[in-house]
Short mmCIF file of C-alpha atoms and ligand atoms in Angstrom, two decimals:
data_model
loop_
_atom_site.label_atom_id
_atom_site.label_comp_id
_atom_site.label_asym_id
_atom_site.label_seq_id
_atom_site.Cartn_x
_atom_site.Cartn_y
_atom_site.Cartn_z
CA MET A 30 -44.02 -86.23 -13.92
CA LYS A 31 -42.12 -87.65 -10.95
CA LYS A 32 -42.42 -85.42 -7.90
CA ILE A 33 -39.70 -85.22 -5.25
CA GLN A 34 -40.46 -83.49 -1.97
CA VAL A 35 -37.85 -81.65 0.06
CA GLY A 36 -37.94 -80.59 3.72
CA ILE A 37 -35.52 -78.03 5.12
CA ILE A 38 -34.41 -78.06 8.77
CA GLY A 39 -33.08 -74.59 9.61
CA PHE A 40 -34.21 -71.53 7.67
CA GLY A 41 -31.14 -69.37 8.28
CA THR A 42 -28.80 -68.03 5.60
CA VAL A 43 -28.20 -71.33 3.80
CA GLY A 44 -31.67 -72.83 4.42
CA SER A 45 -33.44 -69.77 3.05
CA GLY A 46 -30.90 -69.66 0.21
CA LEU A 47 -31.81 -73.22 -0.79
CA ALA A 48 -35.51 -72.36 -0.60
CA GLU A 49 -35.02 -69.31 -2.84
CA VAL A 50 -32.98 -71.27 -5.38
CA LEU A 51 -35.47 -74.17 -5.53
CA TYR A 52 -38.27 -71.61 -5.95
CA SER A 53 -36.61 -69.38 -8.55
CA GLN A 54 -35.11 -72.28 -10.54
CA GLN A 55 -37.99 -74.77 -10.24
CA GLU A 56 -38.99 -74.54 -13.88
CA ARG A 57 -35.43 -74.66 -15.18
CA ILE A 58 -34.67 -77.68 -12.99
CA MET A 59 -37.84 -79.34 -14.26
CA LYS A 60 -36.76 -78.74 -17.87
CA ARG A 61 -33.31 -80.12 -17.15
CA THR A 62 -34.36 -83.17 -15.13
CA GLY A 63 -37.97 -83.95 -16.00
CA ILE A 64 -38.62 -84.00 -12.24
CA ASP A 65 -40.82 -81.70 -10.21
CA ILE A 66 -38.68 -80.93 -7.14
CA SER A 67 -40.73 -79.08 -4.54
CA LEU A 68 -40.01 -77.68 -1.14
CA THR A 69 -42.95 -78.75 0.98
CA LYS A 70 -41.92 -78.26 4.62
CA VAL A 71 -39.58 -76.07 6.66
CA ALA A 72 -38.69 -76.63 10.31
CA ASP A 73 -37.31 -73.68 12.24
CA THR A 74 -37.73 -72.92 15.92
CA SER A 75 -37.32 -69.18 15.57
CA LEU A 76 -39.80 -68.45 12.76
CA THR A 77 -43.53 -67.89 12.89
CA VAL A 78 -44.08 -67.20 9.21
CA LEU A 79 -42.34 -67.83 5.86
CA PRO A 80 -42.03 -65.25 3.08
CA ASP A 81 -45.27 -64.83 1.05
CA HIS A 82 -44.06 -66.72 -2.01
CA PHE A 83 -43.75 -69.88 0.10
CA SER A 84 -47.50 -70.02 0.79
CA ASP A 85 -47.56 -73.70 -0.30
CA VAL A 86 -44.82 -74.62 2.17
CA THR A 87 -45.72 -75.77 5.67
CA LEU A 88 -43.74 -74.20 8.52
CA VAL A 89 -43.23 -76.36 11.61
CA GLN A 90 -41.20 -75.94 14.79
CA ASP A 91 -40.17 -79.54 15.31
CA ALA A 92 -37.65 -81.12 12.92
CA LYS A 93 -39.25 -84.52 13.61
CA GLU A 94 -42.27 -83.41 11.60
CA ILE A 95 -39.98 -83.43 8.57
CA ILE A 96 -37.93 -86.48 9.49
CA ASN A 97 -41.08 -88.58 10.08
CA ASP A 98 -43.11 -87.23 7.16
CA PRO A 99 -43.59 -90.18 4.78
CA ASP A 100 -44.02 -87.87 1.77
CA ILE A 101 -40.64 -86.17 2.14
CA ASP A 102 -37.84 -87.75 0.10
CA ILE A 103 -34.91 -85.44 0.87
CA VAL A 104 -34.09 -83.73 4.17
CA ALA A 105 -31.83 -80.69 4.07
CA GLU A 106 -30.02 -80.24 7.40
CA LEU A 107 -29.00 -76.60 7.39
CA ILE A 108 -28.78 -75.64 11.05
CA GLY A 109 -24.99 -76.13 11.34
CA GLY A 110 -22.98 -77.18 14.40
CA ILE A 111 -22.64 -80.68 15.84
CA GLU A 112 -25.81 -81.08 17.91
CA PRO A 113 -28.71 -81.31 17.37
CA ALA A 114 -27.63 -81.48 13.70
CA LYS A 115 -26.08 -84.94 14.07
CA THR A 116 -29.18 -86.34 15.78
CA PHE A 117 -31.42 -84.95 13.03
CA VAL A 118 -29.19 -86.33 10.27
CA MET A 119 -28.96 -89.79 11.89
CA GLU A 120 -32.71 -89.91 12.52
CA ALA A 121 -33.44 -88.87 8.93
CA ILE A 122 -31.10 -91.57 7.61
CA LYS A 123 -32.73 -94.19 9.83
CA ALA A 124 -36.14 -93.03 8.54
CA GLY A 125 -34.89 -93.77 5.00
CA LYS A 126 -34.52 -90.14 3.93
CA HIS A 127 -31.75 -88.90 1.68
CA VAL A 128 -29.88 -86.05 3.35
CA VAL A 129 -28.16 -82.92 2.09
CA THR A 130 -26.11 -80.73 4.37
CA ALA A 131 -23.64 -77.85 4.26
CA ASN A 132 -22.29 -78.78 7.68
CA LYS A 133 -18.51 -79.11 7.38
CA ALA A 134 -17.97 -79.11 11.16
CA LEU A 135 -20.30 -82.10 11.46
CA LEU A 136 -18.85 -84.05 8.52
CA SER A 137 -15.21 -83.41 9.39
CA GLN A 138 -15.79 -84.61 12.95
CA GLU A 139 -18.63 -87.14 12.79
CA GLY A 140 -18.51 -88.11 9.13
CA HIS A 141 -17.62 -91.73 9.83
CA ASP A 142 -20.87 -92.40 11.74
CA ILE A 143 -22.96 -90.52 9.20
CA PHE A 144 -21.54 -92.13 6.06
CA SER A 145 -21.68 -95.60 7.66
CA ALA A 146 -25.34 -95.11 8.61
CA ALA A 147 -26.18 -93.82 5.14
CA ALA A 148 -24.56 -96.89 3.53
CA GLU A 149 -26.40 -99.20 5.91
CA HIS A 150 -29.77 -97.61 5.14
CA GLY A 151 -29.19 -97.21 1.40
CA VAL A 152 -29.62 -93.43 1.33
CA GLU A 153 -27.54 -90.68 -0.21
CA ILE A 154 -25.67 -87.89 1.57
CA GLY A 155 -25.02 -84.70 -0.39
CA PHE A 156 -22.56 -82.15 0.96
CA GLU A 157 -21.49 -79.99 -1.98
CA ALA A 158 -21.96 -76.77 0.00
CA SER A 159 -19.68 -77.91 2.82
CA VAL A 160 -16.55 -76.81 0.90
CA GLY A 161 -16.18 -73.71 -1.26
CA GLY A 162 -19.77 -72.41 -0.92
CA GLY A 163 -21.19 -72.20 -4.43
CA ILE A 164 -18.13 -73.72 -6.16
CA PRO A 165 -18.87 -77.28 -7.36
CA VAL A 166 -15.71 -78.62 -5.76
CA ILE A 167 -17.06 -81.87 -4.33
CA LYS A 168 -18.60 -83.01 -7.60
CA SER A 169 -15.44 -82.02 -9.49
CA LEU A 170 -13.23 -84.03 -7.16
CA ARG A 171 -15.57 -87.03 -6.85
CA GLU A 172 -16.57 -87.36 -10.48
CA GLY A 173 -14.62 -85.02 -12.72
CA LEU A 174 -11.26 -86.14 -11.31
CA VAL A 175 -12.18 -89.81 -10.78
CA ALA A 176 -9.45 -90.96 -13.17
CA ASN A 177 -6.66 -89.30 -11.21
CA ARG A 178 -4.36 -89.98 -8.34
CA ILE A 179 -4.65 -86.66 -6.52
CA LEU A 180 -1.15 -85.40 -5.80
CA SER A 181 -2.00 -82.20 -3.96
CA ILE A 182 -4.79 -79.97 -2.71
CA MET A 183 -4.16 -76.33 -2.06
CA GLY A 184 -6.59 -73.51 -1.56
CA ILE A 185 -8.14 -70.46 -0.06
CA MET A 186 -11.23 -71.94 1.56
CA ASN A 187 -12.45 -69.26 3.93
CA GLY A 188 -14.00 -66.12 2.54
CA THR A 189 -13.98 -64.23 5.84
CA ALA A 190 -10.25 -64.69 6.38
CA ASN A 191 -9.50 -63.85 2.77
CA TYR A 192 -11.67 -60.73 2.95
CA ILE A 193 -9.82 -59.56 6.07
CA LEU A 194 -6.37 -60.24 4.60
CA THR A 195 -7.33 -58.51 1.35
CA ARG A 196 -8.45 -55.37 3.18
CA MET A 197 -5.37 -55.41 5.42
CA THR A 198 -3.28 -55.60 2.23
CA ASP A 199 -5.14 -52.91 0.32
CA GLU A 200 -5.62 -50.48 3.19
CA GLY A 201 -2.61 -51.21 5.45
CA VAL A 202 -4.83 -51.39 8.53
CA PRO A 203 -4.52 -53.83 11.48
CA PHE A 204 -6.42 -57.10 11.81
CA ASP A 205 -8.63 -55.90 14.70
CA VAL A 206 -9.79 -52.81 12.82
CA VAL A 207 -10.74 -54.76 9.69
CA LEU A 208 -12.40 -57.51 11.69
CA LYS A 209 -14.60 -55.03 13.56
CA ASP A 210 -15.63 -53.33 10.34
CA ALA A 211 -16.24 -56.71 8.65
CA GLN A 212 -18.50 -57.72 11.56
CA GLU A 213 -20.45 -54.46 11.27
CA LYS A 214 -20.91 -55.03 7.53
CA GLY A 215 -21.97 -58.68 7.99
CA PHE A 216 -18.84 -60.16 6.37
CA ALA A 217 -17.69 -61.78 9.63
CA GLU A 218 -19.58 -63.63 12.36
CA ALA A 219 -20.00 -62.15 15.85
CA ASP A 220 -17.72 -65.00 16.98
CA PRO A 221 -15.15 -65.16 14.17
CA THR A 222 -12.89 -67.78 15.82
CA TYR A 223 -13.53 -70.63 13.35
CA ASP A 224 -12.99 -68.40 10.34
CA VAL A 225 -9.95 -66.39 11.44
CA GLU A 226 -8.15 -69.14 13.35
CA GLY A 227 -8.20 -71.52 10.38
CA ILE A 228 -10.56 -74.07 11.97
CA ASP A 229 -13.24 -73.72 9.28
CA THR A 230 -10.53 -74.16 6.64
CA ALA A 231 -9.29 -77.30 8.41
CA HIS A 232 -12.84 -78.71 8.40
CA LYS A 233 -12.96 -78.24 4.63
CA LEU A 234 -9.48 -79.63 4.01
CA ALA A 235 -10.35 -82.75 6.03
CA ILE A 236 -13.40 -83.38 3.83
CA LEU A 237 -11.39 -82.90 0.63
CA MET A 238 -8.54 -85.12 1.83
CA CYS A 239 -10.93 -87.99 2.63
CA MET A 240 -12.29 -87.76 -0.91
CA ALA A 241 -9.02 -87.08 -2.70
CA TYR A 242 -6.96 -89.84 -1.12
CA GLY A 243 -9.56 -92.38 0.06
CA MET A 244 -8.55 -91.95 3.70
CA ASN A 245 -9.95 -91.19 7.12
CA ILE A 246 -8.97 -87.88 8.68
CA THR A 247 -10.67 -85.53 11.09
CA HIS A 248 -9.95 -81.82 11.27
CA ASN A 249 -8.23 -82.27 14.66
CA GLU A 250 -5.37 -84.03 12.90
CA ILE A 251 -4.61 -81.00 10.72
CA ALA A 252 -1.94 -78.56 11.96
CA THR A 253 -3.82 -75.25 12.03
CA GLU A 254 -2.75 -71.63 12.46
CA GLY A 255 -4.94 -68.60 11.77
CA ILE A 256 -4.45 -65.00 10.71
CA SER A 257 -5.14 -63.08 13.92
CA GLN A 258 -1.39 -62.56 14.58
CA ILE A 259 -0.65 -61.18 11.10
CA GLU A 260 0.45 -57.53 11.23
CA PRO A 261 0.27 -54.89 8.47
CA LEU A 262 4.08 -54.65 8.64
CA ASP A 263 4.41 -58.30 7.57
CA ILE A 264 1.96 -57.75 4.74
CA GLU A 265 3.99 -54.72 3.63
CA LEU A 266 7.29 -56.62 3.87
CA ALA A 267 5.78 -59.59 2.02
CA ARG A 268 4.88 -57.17 -0.77
CA GLU A 269 8.48 -55.94 -0.87
CA PHE A 270 9.54 -59.56 -1.39
CA GLY A 271 6.98 -59.90 -4.22
CA CYS A 272 4.48 -61.94 -2.18
CA ARG A 273 0.95 -61.79 -0.76
CA ILE A 274 -0.03 -63.34 2.56
CA LYS A 275 -2.92 -65.80 2.23
CA LEU A 276 -4.52 -68.30 4.60
CA LEU A 277 -3.89 -71.54 2.72
CA ALA A 278 -4.98 -75.13 3.19
CA ILE A 279 -2.17 -77.33 1.90
CA SER A 280 -2.06 -81.08 1.46
CA ARG A 281 0.43 -83.12 -0.54
CA ASN A 282 0.21 -86.81 -1.19
CA HIS A 283 3.58 -88.46 -0.56
CA GLY A 284 2.20 -92.00 -0.89
CA GLU A 285 3.32 -93.38 2.47
CA HIS A 286 2.21 -90.22 4.22
CA VAL A 287 0.17 -87.09 3.47
CA GLU A 288 0.69 -83.48 4.49
CA ALA A 289 -2.24 -81.67 6.08
CA ARG A 290 -1.89 -78.10 7.23
CA VAL A 291 -3.60 -74.72 7.37
CA HIS A 292 -1.56 -71.59 7.97
CA PRO A 293 -0.83 -68.08 6.70
CA THR A 294 1.47 -68.44 3.72
CA MET A 295 3.53 -66.00 1.66
CA VAL A 296 2.43 -66.64 -1.92
CA PRO A 297 4.46 -65.23 -4.85
CA GLU A 298 2.48 -62.52 -6.66
CA ASN A 299 2.63 -64.43 -9.94
CA HIS A 300 0.93 -67.49 -8.41
CA LEU A 301 -2.79 -67.79 -9.23
CA LEU A 302 -3.76 -68.02 -5.56
CA ALA A 303 -2.15 -64.63 -4.86
CA SER A 304 -4.82 -62.93 -6.96
CA ILE A 305 -7.83 -64.47 -5.17
CA ASN A 306 -9.20 -61.51 -3.25
CA GLY A 307 -12.10 -60.50 -1.03
CA ALA A 308 -14.63 -63.17 -0.05
CA TYR A 309 -13.68 -65.41 -2.96
CA ASN A 310 -12.38 -68.95 -2.56
CA ALA A 311 -10.15 -70.96 -4.88
CA ILE A 312 -9.25 -74.61 -4.69
CA HIS A 313 -6.35 -76.05 -6.65
CA PHE A 314 -5.90 -79.77 -7.31
CA THR A 315 -3.04 -81.50 -9.02
CA GLY A 316 -3.93 -84.86 -10.50
CA ASP A 317 -1.54 -87.29 -12.12
CA THR A 318 -3.52 -87.44 -15.35
CA VAL A 319 -5.21 -84.04 -15.56
CA GLY A 320 -2.38 -81.87 -14.22
CA ASN A 321 -3.44 -78.65 -12.50
CA VAL A 322 -7.07 -77.63 -11.96
CA LEU A 323 -8.21 -74.41 -10.29
CA LEU A 324 -11.79 -73.86 -9.16
CA TYR A 325 -12.74 -70.30 -8.26
CA GLY A 326 -15.92 -68.67 -6.98
CA LEU A 327 -17.89 -67.37 -4.04
CA GLY A 328 -17.15 -69.46 -0.97
CA ALA A 329 -20.08 -68.19 1.05
CA GLY A 330 -23.35 -66.28 0.78
CA LYS A 331 -27.00 -67.23 0.84
CA VAL A 332 -27.74 -67.79 -2.84
CA PRO A 333 -24.34 -69.15 -4.02
CA THR A 334 -24.41 -71.69 -1.20
CA GLY A 335 -28.08 -72.37 -1.97
CA SER A 336 -27.00 -73.16 -5.54
CA ALA A 337 -24.61 -75.85 -4.27
CA VAL A 338 -27.17 -77.42 -1.91
CA ALA A 339 -29.75 -77.40 -4.72
CA ALA A 340 -27.27 -79.24 -6.97
CA ASP A 341 -27.14 -82.04 -4.37
CA VAL A 342 -30.93 -82.12 -4.20
CA VAL A 343 -31.13 -82.43 -7.98
CA ASP A 344 -28.45 -85.15 -8.09
CA ILE A 345 -30.34 -87.20 -5.52
CA ALA A 346 -33.69 -86.60 -7.26
CA ARG A 347 -32.20 -87.85 -10.53
CA ASN A 348 -30.79 -90.94 -8.82
CA ILE A 349 -34.15 -91.68 -7.21
CA ASN A 350 -35.87 -91.19 -10.56
CA SER A 351 -33.53 -93.47 -12.44
CA GLY A 352 -33.30 -96.11 -9.69
CA SER A 353 -29.58 -95.45 -9.24
CA VAL A 354 -29.37 -94.32 -5.64
CA GLY A 355 -25.83 -94.94 -4.40
CA ARG A 356 -24.36 -94.76 -7.93
CA VAL A 357 -21.44 -92.64 -6.71
CA PRO A 358 -19.97 -93.34 -3.25
CA PRO A 359 -20.24 -90.15 -1.18
CA LEU A 360 -16.55 -90.05 -0.26
CA ALA A 361 -15.49 -90.86 -3.83
CA TYR A 362 -14.03 -94.28 -2.91
CA MET A 363 -15.81 -97.56 -2.22
CA PRO A 364 -16.20 -97.72 1.58
CA ASP A 365 -14.02 -100.85 1.91
CA GLN A 366 -11.19 -99.03 0.08
CA ILE A 367 -10.95 -96.18 2.56
CA GLN A 368 -7.77 -96.55 4.59
CA ASP A 369 -5.89 -94.85 7.39
CA ARG A 370 -2.84 -92.93 6.18
CA ARG A 371 -0.02 -91.42 8.19
CA ILE A 372 -0.21 -87.63 8.46
CA THR A 373 3.23 -86.06 8.01
CA PRO A 374 4.17 -84.44 11.35
CA MET A 375 4.81 -80.73 10.89
CA ASN A 376 8.37 -81.02 12.21
CA GLU A 377 9.23 -83.34 9.29
CA LEU A 378 8.24 -80.77 6.66
CA PHE A 379 10.67 -78.72 4.62
CA GLY A 380 10.12 -75.30 3.09
CA PRO A 381 11.35 -71.72 2.89
CA TYR A 382 10.52 -69.27 5.69
CA TYR A 383 10.09 -65.58 6.41
CA PHE A 384 11.29 -64.43 9.83
CA ARG A 385 10.85 -60.99 11.34
CA PHE A 386 13.01 -60.36 14.39
CA THR A 387 12.55 -57.20 16.41
CA VAL A 388 16.05 -56.38 17.62
CA ARG A 389 18.15 -53.70 19.21
CA ASP A 390 20.24 -52.18 16.46
CA GLU A 391 23.73 -52.84 17.77
CA PRO A 392 26.92 -54.55 16.56
CA GLY A 393 26.94 -58.33 16.40
CA VAL A 394 23.17 -58.96 16.40
CA LEU A 395 22.93 -59.99 12.76
CA ALA A 396 25.99 -62.21 13.19
CA ALA A 397 24.53 -63.88 16.30
CA ILE A 398 21.21 -64.61 14.59
CA SER A 399 22.71 -65.83 11.34
CA GLY A 400 25.20 -67.92 13.33
CA ILE A 401 22.38 -69.74 15.15
CA LEU A 402 20.51 -70.28 11.88
CA GLY A 403 23.69 -71.65 10.31
CA GLN A 404 24.25 -74.06 13.20
CA HIS A 405 20.79 -75.46 12.49
CA ASN A 406 21.53 -75.84 8.80
CA ILE A 407 19.21 -72.97 7.83
CA SER A 408 20.52 -71.03 4.88
CA ILE A 409 19.54 -67.36 4.47
CA GLU A 410 18.31 -66.24 1.07
CA SER A 411 17.98 -62.51 1.79
CA VAL A 412 18.08 -60.03 4.66
CA VAL A 413 16.44 -56.64 5.03
CA GLN A 414 16.78 -54.28 7.97
CA LYS A 415 14.22 -51.53 8.09
CA ILE A 416 14.91 -47.90 8.98
CA ARG A 417 16.53 -47.03 12.26
CA GLU A 418 14.81 -44.69 14.63
CA GLN A 419 16.79 -43.18 17.49
CA ASN A 420 17.12 -45.70 20.37
CA SER A 421 14.33 -47.91 19.07
CA ALA A 422 14.28 -51.56 18.09
CA VAL A 423 14.29 -52.37 14.39
CA PRO A 424 12.70 -55.09 12.31
CA LEU A 425 15.30 -57.46 10.89
CA VAL A 426 13.71 -59.56 8.21
CA MET A 427 15.06 -62.74 6.62
CA LEU A 428 13.93 -65.11 3.93
CA THR A 429 15.47 -68.57 4.07
CA HIS A 430 16.11 -71.29 1.57
CA THR A 431 14.32 -74.58 2.18
CA ALA A 432 14.76 -75.62 5.80
CA LYS A 433 13.37 -78.31 8.06
CA GLU A 434 10.52 -77.25 10.33
CA SER A 435 12.07 -78.92 13.39
CA SER A 436 15.38 -77.10 12.77
CA VAL A 437 13.53 -73.80 12.44
CA ALA A 438 11.72 -74.37 15.73
CA ALA A 439 15.00 -75.19 17.52
CA ALA A 440 16.82 -72.18 16.01
CA LEU A 441 14.04 -69.75 16.87
CA GLU A 442 14.01 -71.00 20.48
CA GLU A 443 17.71 -70.06 20.75
CA ILE A 444 17.30 -66.73 18.96
CA LYS A 445 14.37 -65.81 21.19
CA ALA A 446 16.69 -66.05 24.20
CA LEU A 447 19.17 -63.46 22.86
CA ASP A 448 19.18 -60.18 24.84
CA ALA A 449 19.00 -58.14 21.65
CA VAL A 450 15.72 -59.77 20.55
CA VAL A 451 13.07 -57.64 22.21
CA ALA A 452 9.73 -58.90 20.83
CA PRO A 453 8.16 -62.20 19.74
CA ILE A 454 9.58 -63.55 16.48
CA VAL A 455 7.23 -63.63 13.51
CA LYS A 456 7.52 -66.77 11.34
CA ILE A 457 5.54 -67.17 8.12
CA ARG A 458 5.98 -70.10 5.74
CA LEU A 459 6.54 -69.38 2.08
CA LEU A 460 4.79 -71.38 -0.61
CA GLU A 461 7.31 -73.91 -1.90
CA GLU A 462 7.85 -74.25 -5.62
CA GLU A 463 6.05 -77.36 -6.84
CA GLN A 464 8.38 -80.27 -7.45
CA GLU A 465 7.40 -81.97 -10.66
N1 LIG B 17 -17.60 -69.00 7.10
C1 LIG B 17 -17.21 -69.44 5.81
C2 LIG B 17 -16.32 -68.41 5.14
C3 LIG B 17 -18.34 -69.68 4.86
O1 LIG B 17 -16.13 -67.31 5.66
O2 LIG B 17 -15.79 -68.73 4.09
C4 LIG B 17 -19.02 -70.97 5.07
O3 LIG B 17 -18.16 -72.04 4.83
#
């Protein structure tokens, strides 16, 4: 039986998850593939010993002992971050190793160099776990949807942010309180910036857009807003309007240009994405032949993510075994077909909005605000003013019909300057109805 040897660089959550999955599923994988896929070496600078059931696996400190090991076929880079991960990946490629990684920050920023090097050296790059944790989203997009022009990508792609928003919604407590508790329970990182500010979601959207549209894009080109400014009051008001607030990645393919954005979004309760709760992820594609597809599952976690990395390992092992390495281009398009596309500037986008103004409750304020909105061609769909407490400011909440982002920005600048507006204006985009 053909034997394929795997080396793991980085034995943290995902690295140890891959090891556990390869160990616990070894026999099943053998039955399914006819290949003996074995973990033979782990490199980790902070470990002195591996768990007992890995007694056949060699633990080393230096990643080069994996990269330069002639018996290792597949290197799993699972340390995360840009460096030294990029150096390890590039060195492994140059040494003729196939590489699997879960590193969305690396791929969404340095993917061009990595995919070019892999093509030059005739090796495969697997990155299923970089988007949606255990959900087989990459393989679905690359292979299952190959006969489609992808019209849109929309999803909840960060479990930490979704967990925090879900608890804020269910318990009515502020962001900071939930975040602290989530950190204590291990649901959020000590530094949660990437997760809560939408950056991790932008990394994932960039990877999906490259594959969906056959284009180059880095995460820096994606307009990104996070959830740290969301208040329980807005969640409560959203509920009164029949919506949930979710951190969404949204991309639409307009042919000449493509939308790319990550921001908190009010999602109607009857939309499938409104019911994705806790640490779960869901990714929705619309294809011109298939229609709508929704993939749902755990977007993080040691073993679910290990399952996705193991799927890459198995794919590569099968390709090695059948002499078909490079059968499927990693970014789903032939490299010479990947093109630059214009990203739609945010100020050109149209959609409905939620505004919450904090105003002094006195005559003429509503008229002044609605007058400014009208001058900017922004039509109000509904208005709610919450209860009046003696001498205190009140929340004045509006939903608009579809408006242009640049007009909204200009109108809010003017409204902000009114004497009666006494606190920063909250603006949340509503999910637009899909145009068929
Ligand atoms: N930090 C990510 C999340 C998981 O919270 O969803 C890894 O992509």
